Short mmCIF file of N, CA, C and O in Angstrom, two decimals:
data_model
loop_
_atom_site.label_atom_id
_atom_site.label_comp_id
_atom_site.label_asym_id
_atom_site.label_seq_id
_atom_site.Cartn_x
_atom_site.Cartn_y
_atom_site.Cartn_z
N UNK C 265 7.83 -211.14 -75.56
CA UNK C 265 7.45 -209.85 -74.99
C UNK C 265 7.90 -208.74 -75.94
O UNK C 265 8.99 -208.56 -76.48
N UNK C 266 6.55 -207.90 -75.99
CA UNK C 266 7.25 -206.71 -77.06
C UNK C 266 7.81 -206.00 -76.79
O UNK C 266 7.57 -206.00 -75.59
N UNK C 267 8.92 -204.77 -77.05
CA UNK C 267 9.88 -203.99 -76.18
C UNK C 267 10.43 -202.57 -77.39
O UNK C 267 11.48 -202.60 -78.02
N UNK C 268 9.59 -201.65 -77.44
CA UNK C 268 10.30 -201.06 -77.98
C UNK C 268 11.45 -199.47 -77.18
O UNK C 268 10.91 -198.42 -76.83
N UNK C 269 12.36 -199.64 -77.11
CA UNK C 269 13.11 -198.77 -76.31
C UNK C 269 14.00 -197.70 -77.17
O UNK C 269 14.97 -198.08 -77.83
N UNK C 270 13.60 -196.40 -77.13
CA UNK C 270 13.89 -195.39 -77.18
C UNK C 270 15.37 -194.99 -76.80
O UNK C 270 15.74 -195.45 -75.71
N UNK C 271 16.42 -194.11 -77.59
CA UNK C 271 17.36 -193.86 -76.81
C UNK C 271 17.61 -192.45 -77.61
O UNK C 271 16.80 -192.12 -78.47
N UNK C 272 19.03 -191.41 -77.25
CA UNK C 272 19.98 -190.66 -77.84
C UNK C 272 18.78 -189.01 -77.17
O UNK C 272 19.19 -187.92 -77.57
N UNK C 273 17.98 -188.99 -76.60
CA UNK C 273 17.84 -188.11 -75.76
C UNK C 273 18.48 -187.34 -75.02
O UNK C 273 19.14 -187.81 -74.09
N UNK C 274 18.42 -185.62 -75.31
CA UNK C 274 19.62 -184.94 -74.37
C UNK C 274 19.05 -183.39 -74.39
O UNK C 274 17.96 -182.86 -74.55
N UNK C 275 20.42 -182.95 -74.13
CA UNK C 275 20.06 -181.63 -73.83
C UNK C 275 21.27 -180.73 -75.28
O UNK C 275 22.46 -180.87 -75.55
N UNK C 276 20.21 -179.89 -75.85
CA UNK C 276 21.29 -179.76 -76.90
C UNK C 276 20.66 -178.14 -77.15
O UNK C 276 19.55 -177.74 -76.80
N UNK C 277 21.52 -177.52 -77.74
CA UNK C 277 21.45 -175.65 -78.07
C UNK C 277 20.64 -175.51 -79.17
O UNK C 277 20.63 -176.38 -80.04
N UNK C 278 19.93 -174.52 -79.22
CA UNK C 278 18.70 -173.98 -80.54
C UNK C 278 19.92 -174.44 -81.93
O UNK C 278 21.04 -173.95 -81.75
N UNK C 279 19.77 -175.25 -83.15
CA UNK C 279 20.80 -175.13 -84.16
C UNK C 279 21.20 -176.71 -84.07
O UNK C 279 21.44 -177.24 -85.16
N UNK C 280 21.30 -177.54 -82.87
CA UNK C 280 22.14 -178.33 -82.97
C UNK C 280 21.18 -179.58 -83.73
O UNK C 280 20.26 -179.32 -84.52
N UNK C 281 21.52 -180.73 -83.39
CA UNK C 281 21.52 -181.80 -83.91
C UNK C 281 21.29 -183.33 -82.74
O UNK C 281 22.08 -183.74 -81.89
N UNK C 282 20.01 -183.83 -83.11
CA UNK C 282 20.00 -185.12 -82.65
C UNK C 282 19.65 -186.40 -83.12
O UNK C 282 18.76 -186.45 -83.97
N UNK C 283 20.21 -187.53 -82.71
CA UNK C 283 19.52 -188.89 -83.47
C UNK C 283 18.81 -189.89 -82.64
O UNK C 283 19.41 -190.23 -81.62
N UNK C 284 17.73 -190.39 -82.86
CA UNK C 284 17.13 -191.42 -82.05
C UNK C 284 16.42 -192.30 -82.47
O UNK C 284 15.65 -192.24 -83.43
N UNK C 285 16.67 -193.28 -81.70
CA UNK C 285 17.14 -194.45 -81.97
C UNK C 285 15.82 -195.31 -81.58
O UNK C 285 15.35 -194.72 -80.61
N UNK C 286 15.10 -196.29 -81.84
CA UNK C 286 14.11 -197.34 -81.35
C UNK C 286 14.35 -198.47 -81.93
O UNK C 286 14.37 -198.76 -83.13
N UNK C 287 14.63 -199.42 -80.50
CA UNK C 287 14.85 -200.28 -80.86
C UNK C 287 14.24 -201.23 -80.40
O UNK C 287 14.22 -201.61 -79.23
N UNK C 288 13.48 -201.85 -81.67
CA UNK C 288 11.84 -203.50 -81.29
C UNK C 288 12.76 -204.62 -81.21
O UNK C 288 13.87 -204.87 -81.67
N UNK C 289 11.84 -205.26 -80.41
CA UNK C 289 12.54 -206.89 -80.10
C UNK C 289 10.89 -207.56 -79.66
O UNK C 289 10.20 -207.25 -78.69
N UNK C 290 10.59 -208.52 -80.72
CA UNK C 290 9.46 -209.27 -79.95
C UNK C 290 8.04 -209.12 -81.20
O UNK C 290 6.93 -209.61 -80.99
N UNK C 291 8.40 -208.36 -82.45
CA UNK C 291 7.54 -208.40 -83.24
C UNK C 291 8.34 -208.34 -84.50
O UNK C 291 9.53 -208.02 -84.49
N UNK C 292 7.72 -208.63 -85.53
CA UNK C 292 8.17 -208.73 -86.95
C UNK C 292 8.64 -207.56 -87.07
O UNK C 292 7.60 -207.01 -87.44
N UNK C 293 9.35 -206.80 -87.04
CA UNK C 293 9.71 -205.40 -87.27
C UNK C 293 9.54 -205.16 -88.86
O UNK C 293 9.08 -204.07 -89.19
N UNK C 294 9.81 -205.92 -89.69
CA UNK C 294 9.56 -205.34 -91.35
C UNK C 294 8.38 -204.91 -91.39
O UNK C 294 8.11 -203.77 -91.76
N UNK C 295 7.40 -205.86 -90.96
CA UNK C 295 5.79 -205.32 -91.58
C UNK C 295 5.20 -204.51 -90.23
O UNK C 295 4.00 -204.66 -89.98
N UNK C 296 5.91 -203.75 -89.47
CA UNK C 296 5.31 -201.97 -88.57
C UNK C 296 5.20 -201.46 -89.41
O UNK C 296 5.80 -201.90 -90.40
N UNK C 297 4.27 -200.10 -89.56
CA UNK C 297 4.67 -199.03 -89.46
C UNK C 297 5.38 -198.21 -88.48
O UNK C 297 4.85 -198.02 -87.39
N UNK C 298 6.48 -197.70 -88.74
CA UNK C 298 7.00 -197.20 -87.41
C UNK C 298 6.82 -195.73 -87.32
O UNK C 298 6.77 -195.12 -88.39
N UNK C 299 6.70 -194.87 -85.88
CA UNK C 299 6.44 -193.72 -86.10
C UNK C 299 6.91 -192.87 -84.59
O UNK C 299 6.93 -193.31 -83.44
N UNK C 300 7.21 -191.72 -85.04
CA UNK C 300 8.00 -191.06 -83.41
C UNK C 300 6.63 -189.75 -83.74
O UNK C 300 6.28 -189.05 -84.69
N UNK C 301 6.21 -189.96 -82.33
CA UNK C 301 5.75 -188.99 -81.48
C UNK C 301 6.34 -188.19 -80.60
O UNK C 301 7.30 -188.73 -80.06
N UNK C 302 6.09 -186.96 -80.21
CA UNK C 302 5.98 -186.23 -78.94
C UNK C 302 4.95 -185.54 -78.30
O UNK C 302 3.92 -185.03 -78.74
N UNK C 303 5.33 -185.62 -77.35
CA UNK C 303 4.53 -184.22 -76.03
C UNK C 303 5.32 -183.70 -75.30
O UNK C 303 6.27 -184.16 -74.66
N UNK C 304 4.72 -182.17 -75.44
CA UNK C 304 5.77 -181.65 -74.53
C UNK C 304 4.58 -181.18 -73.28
O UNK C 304 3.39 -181.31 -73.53
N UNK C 305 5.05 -180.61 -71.90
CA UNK C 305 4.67 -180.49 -70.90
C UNK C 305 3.44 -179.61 -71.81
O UNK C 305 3.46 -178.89 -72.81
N UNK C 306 2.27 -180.17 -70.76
CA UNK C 306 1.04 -179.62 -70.35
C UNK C 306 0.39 -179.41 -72.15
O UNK C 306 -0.48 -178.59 -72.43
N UNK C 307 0.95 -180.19 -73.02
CA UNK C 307 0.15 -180.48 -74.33
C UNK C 307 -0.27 -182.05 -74.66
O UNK C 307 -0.05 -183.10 -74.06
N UNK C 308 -0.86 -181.79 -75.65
CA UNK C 308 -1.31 -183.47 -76.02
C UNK C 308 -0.31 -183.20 -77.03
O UNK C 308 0.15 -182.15 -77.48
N UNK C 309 0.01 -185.04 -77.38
CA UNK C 309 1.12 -186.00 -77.70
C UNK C 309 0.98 -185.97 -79.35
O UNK C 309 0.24 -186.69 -80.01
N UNK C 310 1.35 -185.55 -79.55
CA UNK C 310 1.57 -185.32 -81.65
C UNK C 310 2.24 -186.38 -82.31
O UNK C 310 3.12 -187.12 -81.86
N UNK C 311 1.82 -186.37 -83.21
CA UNK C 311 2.84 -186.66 -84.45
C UNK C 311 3.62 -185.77 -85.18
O UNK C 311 3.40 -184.69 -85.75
N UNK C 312 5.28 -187.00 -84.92
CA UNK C 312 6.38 -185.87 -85.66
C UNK C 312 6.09 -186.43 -87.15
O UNK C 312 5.56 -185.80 -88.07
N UNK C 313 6.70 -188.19 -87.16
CA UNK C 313 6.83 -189.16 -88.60
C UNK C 313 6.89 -189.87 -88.17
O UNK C 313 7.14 -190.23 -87.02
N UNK C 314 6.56 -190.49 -89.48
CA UNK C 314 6.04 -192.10 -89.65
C UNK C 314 6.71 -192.84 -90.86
O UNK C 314 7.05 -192.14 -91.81
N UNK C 315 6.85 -193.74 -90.90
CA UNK C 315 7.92 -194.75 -92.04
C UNK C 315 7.28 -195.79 -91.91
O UNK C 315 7.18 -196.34 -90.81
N UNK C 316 6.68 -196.29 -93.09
CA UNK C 316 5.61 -197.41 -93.72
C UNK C 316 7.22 -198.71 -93.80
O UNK C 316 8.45 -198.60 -93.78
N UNK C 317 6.23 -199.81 -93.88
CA UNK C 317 6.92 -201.11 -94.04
C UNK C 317 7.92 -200.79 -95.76
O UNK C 317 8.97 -201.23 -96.23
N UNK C 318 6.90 -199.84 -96.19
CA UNK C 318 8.04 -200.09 -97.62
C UNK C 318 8.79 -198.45 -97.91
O UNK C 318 9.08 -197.82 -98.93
N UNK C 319 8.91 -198.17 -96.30
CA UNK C 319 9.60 -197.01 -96.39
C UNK C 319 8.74 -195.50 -97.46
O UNK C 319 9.34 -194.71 -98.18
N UNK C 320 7.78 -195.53 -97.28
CA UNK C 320 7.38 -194.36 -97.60
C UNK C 320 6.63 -193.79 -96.09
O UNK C 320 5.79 -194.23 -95.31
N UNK C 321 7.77 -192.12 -96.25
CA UNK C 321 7.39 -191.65 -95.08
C UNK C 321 6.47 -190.07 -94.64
O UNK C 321 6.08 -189.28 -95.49
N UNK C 322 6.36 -189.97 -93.78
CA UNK C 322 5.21 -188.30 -94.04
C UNK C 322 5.70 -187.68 -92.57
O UNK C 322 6.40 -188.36 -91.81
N UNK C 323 5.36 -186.63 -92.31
CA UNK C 323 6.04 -185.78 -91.67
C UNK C 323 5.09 -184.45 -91.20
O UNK C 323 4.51 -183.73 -92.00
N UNK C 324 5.07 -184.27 -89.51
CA UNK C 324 4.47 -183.20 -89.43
C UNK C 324 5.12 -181.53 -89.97
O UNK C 324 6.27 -181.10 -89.93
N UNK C 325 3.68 -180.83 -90.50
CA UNK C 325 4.83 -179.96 -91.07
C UNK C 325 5.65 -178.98 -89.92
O UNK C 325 6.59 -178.39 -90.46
N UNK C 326 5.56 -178.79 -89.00
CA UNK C 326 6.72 -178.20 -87.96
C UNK C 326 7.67 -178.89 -88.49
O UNK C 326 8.40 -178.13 -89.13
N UNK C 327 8.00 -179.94 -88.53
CA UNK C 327 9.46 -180.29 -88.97
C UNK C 327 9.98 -181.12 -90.47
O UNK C 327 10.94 -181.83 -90.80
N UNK C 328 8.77 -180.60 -91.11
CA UNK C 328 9.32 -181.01 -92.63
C UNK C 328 10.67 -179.95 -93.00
O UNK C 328 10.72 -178.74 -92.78
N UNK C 329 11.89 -180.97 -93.74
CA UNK C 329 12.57 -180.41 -93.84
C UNK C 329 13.78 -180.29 -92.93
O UNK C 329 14.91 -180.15 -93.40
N UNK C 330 13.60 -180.33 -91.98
CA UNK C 330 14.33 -180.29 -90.54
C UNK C 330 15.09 -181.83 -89.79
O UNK C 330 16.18 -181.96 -89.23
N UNK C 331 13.91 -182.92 -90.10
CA UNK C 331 13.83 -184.51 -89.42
C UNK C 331 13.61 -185.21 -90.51
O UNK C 331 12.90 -184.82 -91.44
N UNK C 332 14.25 -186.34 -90.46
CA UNK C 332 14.13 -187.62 -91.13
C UNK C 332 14.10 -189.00 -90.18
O UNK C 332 14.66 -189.31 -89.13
N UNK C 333 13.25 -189.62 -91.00
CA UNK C 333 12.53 -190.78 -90.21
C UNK C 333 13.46 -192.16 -91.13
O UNK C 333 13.46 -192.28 -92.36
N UNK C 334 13.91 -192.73 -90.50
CA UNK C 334 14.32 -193.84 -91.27
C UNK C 334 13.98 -194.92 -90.45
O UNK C 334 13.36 -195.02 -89.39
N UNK C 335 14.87 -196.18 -91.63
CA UNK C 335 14.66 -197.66 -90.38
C UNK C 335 15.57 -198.55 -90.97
O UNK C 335 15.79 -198.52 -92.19
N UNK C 336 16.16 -199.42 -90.15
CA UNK C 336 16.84 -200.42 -90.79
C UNK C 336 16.50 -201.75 -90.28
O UNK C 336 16.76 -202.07 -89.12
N UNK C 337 15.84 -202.68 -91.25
CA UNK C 337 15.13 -203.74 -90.39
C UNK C 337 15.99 -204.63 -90.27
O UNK C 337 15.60 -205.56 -89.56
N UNK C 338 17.53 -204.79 -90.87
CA UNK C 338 18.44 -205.88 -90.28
C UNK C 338 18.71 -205.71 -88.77
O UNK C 338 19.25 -206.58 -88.09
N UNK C 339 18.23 -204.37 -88.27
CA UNK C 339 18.68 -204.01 -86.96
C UNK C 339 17.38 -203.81 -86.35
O UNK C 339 17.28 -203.15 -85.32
N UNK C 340 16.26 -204.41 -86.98
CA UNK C 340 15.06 -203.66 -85.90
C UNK C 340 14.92 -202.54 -85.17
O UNK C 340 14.23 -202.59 -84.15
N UNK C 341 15.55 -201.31 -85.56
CA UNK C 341 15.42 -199.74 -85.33
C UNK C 341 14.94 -199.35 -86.10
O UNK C 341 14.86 -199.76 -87.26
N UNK C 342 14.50 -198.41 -85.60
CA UNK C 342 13.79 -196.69 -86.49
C UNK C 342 14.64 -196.31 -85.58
O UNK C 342 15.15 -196.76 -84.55
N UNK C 343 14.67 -194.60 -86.72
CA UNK C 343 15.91 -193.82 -86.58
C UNK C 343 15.17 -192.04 -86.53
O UNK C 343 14.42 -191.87 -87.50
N UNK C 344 15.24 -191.30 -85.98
CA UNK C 344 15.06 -189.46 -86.10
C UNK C 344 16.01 -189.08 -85.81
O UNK C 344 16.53 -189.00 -84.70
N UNK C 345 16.50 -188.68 -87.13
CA UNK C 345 17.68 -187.72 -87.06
C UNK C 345 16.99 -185.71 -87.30
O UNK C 345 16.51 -185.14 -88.28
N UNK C 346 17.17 -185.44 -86.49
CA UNK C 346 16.93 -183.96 -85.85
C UNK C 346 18.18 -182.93 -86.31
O UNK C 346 19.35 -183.02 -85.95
N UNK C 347 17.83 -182.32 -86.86
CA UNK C 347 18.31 -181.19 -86.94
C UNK C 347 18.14 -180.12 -86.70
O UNK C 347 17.19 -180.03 -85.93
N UNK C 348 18.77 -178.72 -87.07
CA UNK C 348 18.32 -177.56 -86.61
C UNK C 348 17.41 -177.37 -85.58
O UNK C 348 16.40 -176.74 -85.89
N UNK C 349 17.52 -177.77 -84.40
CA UNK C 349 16.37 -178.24 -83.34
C UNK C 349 16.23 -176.77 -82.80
O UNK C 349 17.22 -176.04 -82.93
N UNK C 350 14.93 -176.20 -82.11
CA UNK C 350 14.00 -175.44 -81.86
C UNK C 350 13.97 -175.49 -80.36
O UNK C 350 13.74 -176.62 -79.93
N UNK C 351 14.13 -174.70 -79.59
CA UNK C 351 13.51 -174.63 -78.32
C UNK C 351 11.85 -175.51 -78.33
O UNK C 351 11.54 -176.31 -77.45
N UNK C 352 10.96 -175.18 -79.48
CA UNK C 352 9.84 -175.63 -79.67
C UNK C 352 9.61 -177.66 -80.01
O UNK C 352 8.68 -178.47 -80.01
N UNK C 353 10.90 -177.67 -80.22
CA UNK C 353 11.06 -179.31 -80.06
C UNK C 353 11.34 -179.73 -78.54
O UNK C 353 11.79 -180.86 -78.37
N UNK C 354 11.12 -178.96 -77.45
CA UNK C 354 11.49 -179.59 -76.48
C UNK C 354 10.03 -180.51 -76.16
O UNK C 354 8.91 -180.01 -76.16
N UNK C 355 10.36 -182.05 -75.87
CA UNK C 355 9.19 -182.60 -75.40
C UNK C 355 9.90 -183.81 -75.26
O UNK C 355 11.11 -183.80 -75.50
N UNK C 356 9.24 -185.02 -74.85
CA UNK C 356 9.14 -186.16 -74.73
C UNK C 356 8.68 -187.13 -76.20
O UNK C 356 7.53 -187.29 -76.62
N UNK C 357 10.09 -187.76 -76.85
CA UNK C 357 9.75 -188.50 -78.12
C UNK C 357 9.44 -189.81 -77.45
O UNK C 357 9.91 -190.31 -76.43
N UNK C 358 8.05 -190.47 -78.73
CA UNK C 358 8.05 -192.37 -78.44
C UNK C 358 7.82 -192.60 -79.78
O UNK C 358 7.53 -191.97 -80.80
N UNK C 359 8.10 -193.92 -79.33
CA UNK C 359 8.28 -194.56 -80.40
C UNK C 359 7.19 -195.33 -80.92
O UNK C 359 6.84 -196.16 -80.08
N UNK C 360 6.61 -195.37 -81.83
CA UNK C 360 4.97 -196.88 -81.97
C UNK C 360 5.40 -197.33 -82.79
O UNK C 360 6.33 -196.92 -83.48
N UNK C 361 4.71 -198.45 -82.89
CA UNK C 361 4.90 -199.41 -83.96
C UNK C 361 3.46 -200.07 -84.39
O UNK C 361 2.72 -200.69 -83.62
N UNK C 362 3.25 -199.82 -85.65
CA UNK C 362 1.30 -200.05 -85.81
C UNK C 362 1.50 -200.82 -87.07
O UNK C 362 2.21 -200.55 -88.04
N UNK C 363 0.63 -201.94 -86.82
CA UNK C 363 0.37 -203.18 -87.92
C UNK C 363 -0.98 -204.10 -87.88
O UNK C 363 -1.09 -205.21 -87.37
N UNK C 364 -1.76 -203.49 -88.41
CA UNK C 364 -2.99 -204.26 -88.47
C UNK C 364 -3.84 -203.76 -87.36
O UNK C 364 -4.29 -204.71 -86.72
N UNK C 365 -4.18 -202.75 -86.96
CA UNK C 365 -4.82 -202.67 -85.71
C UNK C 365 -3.86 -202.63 -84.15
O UNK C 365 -4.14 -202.09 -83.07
N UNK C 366 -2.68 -203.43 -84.57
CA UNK C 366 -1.91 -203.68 -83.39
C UNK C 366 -0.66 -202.71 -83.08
O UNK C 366 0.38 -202.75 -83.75
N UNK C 367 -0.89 -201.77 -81.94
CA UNK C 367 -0.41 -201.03 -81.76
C UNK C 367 0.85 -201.00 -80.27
O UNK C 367 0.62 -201.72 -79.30
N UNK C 368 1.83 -200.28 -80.31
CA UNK C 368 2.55 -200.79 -79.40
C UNK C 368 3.72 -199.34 -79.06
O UNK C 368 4.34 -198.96 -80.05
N UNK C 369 3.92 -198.78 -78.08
CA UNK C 369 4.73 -197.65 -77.91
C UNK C 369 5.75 -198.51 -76.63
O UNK C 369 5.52 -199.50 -75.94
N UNK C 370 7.15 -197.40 -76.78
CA UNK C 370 7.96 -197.43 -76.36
C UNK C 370 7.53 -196.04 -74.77
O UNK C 370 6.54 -195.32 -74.70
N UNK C 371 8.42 -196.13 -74.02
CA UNK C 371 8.32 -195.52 -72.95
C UNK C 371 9.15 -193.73 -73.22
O UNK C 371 9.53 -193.17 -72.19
N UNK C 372 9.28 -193.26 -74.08
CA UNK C 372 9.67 -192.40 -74.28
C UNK C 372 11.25 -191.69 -74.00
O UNK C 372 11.77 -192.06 -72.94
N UNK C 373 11.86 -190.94 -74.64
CA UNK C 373 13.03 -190.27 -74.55
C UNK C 373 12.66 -188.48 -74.30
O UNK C 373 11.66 -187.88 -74.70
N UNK C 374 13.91 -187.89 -73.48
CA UNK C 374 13.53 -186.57 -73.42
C UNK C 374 14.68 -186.01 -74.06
O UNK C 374 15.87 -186.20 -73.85
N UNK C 375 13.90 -185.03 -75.14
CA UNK C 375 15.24 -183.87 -75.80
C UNK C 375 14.47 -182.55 -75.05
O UNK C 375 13.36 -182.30 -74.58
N UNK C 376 15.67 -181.93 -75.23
CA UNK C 376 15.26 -180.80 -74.43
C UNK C 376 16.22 -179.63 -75.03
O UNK C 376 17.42 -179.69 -74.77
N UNK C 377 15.78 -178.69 -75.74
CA UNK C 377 16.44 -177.80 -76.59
C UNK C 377 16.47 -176.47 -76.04
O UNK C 377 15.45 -175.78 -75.97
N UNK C 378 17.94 -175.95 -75.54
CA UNK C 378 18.10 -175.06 -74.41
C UNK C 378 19.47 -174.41 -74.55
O UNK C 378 20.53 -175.03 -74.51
N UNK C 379 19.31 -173.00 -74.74
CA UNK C 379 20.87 -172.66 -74.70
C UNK C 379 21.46 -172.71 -73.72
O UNK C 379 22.66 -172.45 -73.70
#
């Protein structure tokens, strides 16, 4: 069964800092692409980044500069580390994982950026 689960979701001040975490169990994790999305209320669901099997990664530009997408496949996670976070980052992150056509999301995490 595939399972990818999302975590490190919170509530954090315009400036601060977050990391999150996805973690697959149930597919080859080296050969995903892995990639974190959001939506925030009453929009459609974007792309933040994405991290290829050989680690080359791309980035929406709202947060080029700001987020980094990593992964460590001894641990089957992808990683968004958030910074300088935005009231405008408040939404709902997921996680996918896309390989060949075969596509697969996690159930999402909520950051919520709020003084």
């Amino acid at each position: 069964q595939v399972q990818l689960v999302e975590s490190g979701g919170a509530l954090v001040q315009p400036g601060g800092s977050l990391r999150l975490s996805c973690a697959a169990s149930g597919i080859r994790f080296s050969l995903f692409r892995m990639g974190w999305y959001r939506q925030a209320t009453g929009k459609q669901r974007e792309l933040v980044a994405t991290i290829t099997s050989g680690g080359i990664t791309n980035y929406a530009d709202s947060v080029k500069g700001r987020f980094t997408i990593s992964r460590d496949n001894a641990k089957n996670t992808a990683y968004l580390q958030m910074n300088s976070l935005k009231p405008d980052d408040t939404a709902s992150y997921y996680c996918d994982a896309y390989w060949a056509g075969i596509d697969y999301w996690g159930k999402g995490t909520l950051v919520t950026v709020s003084p």
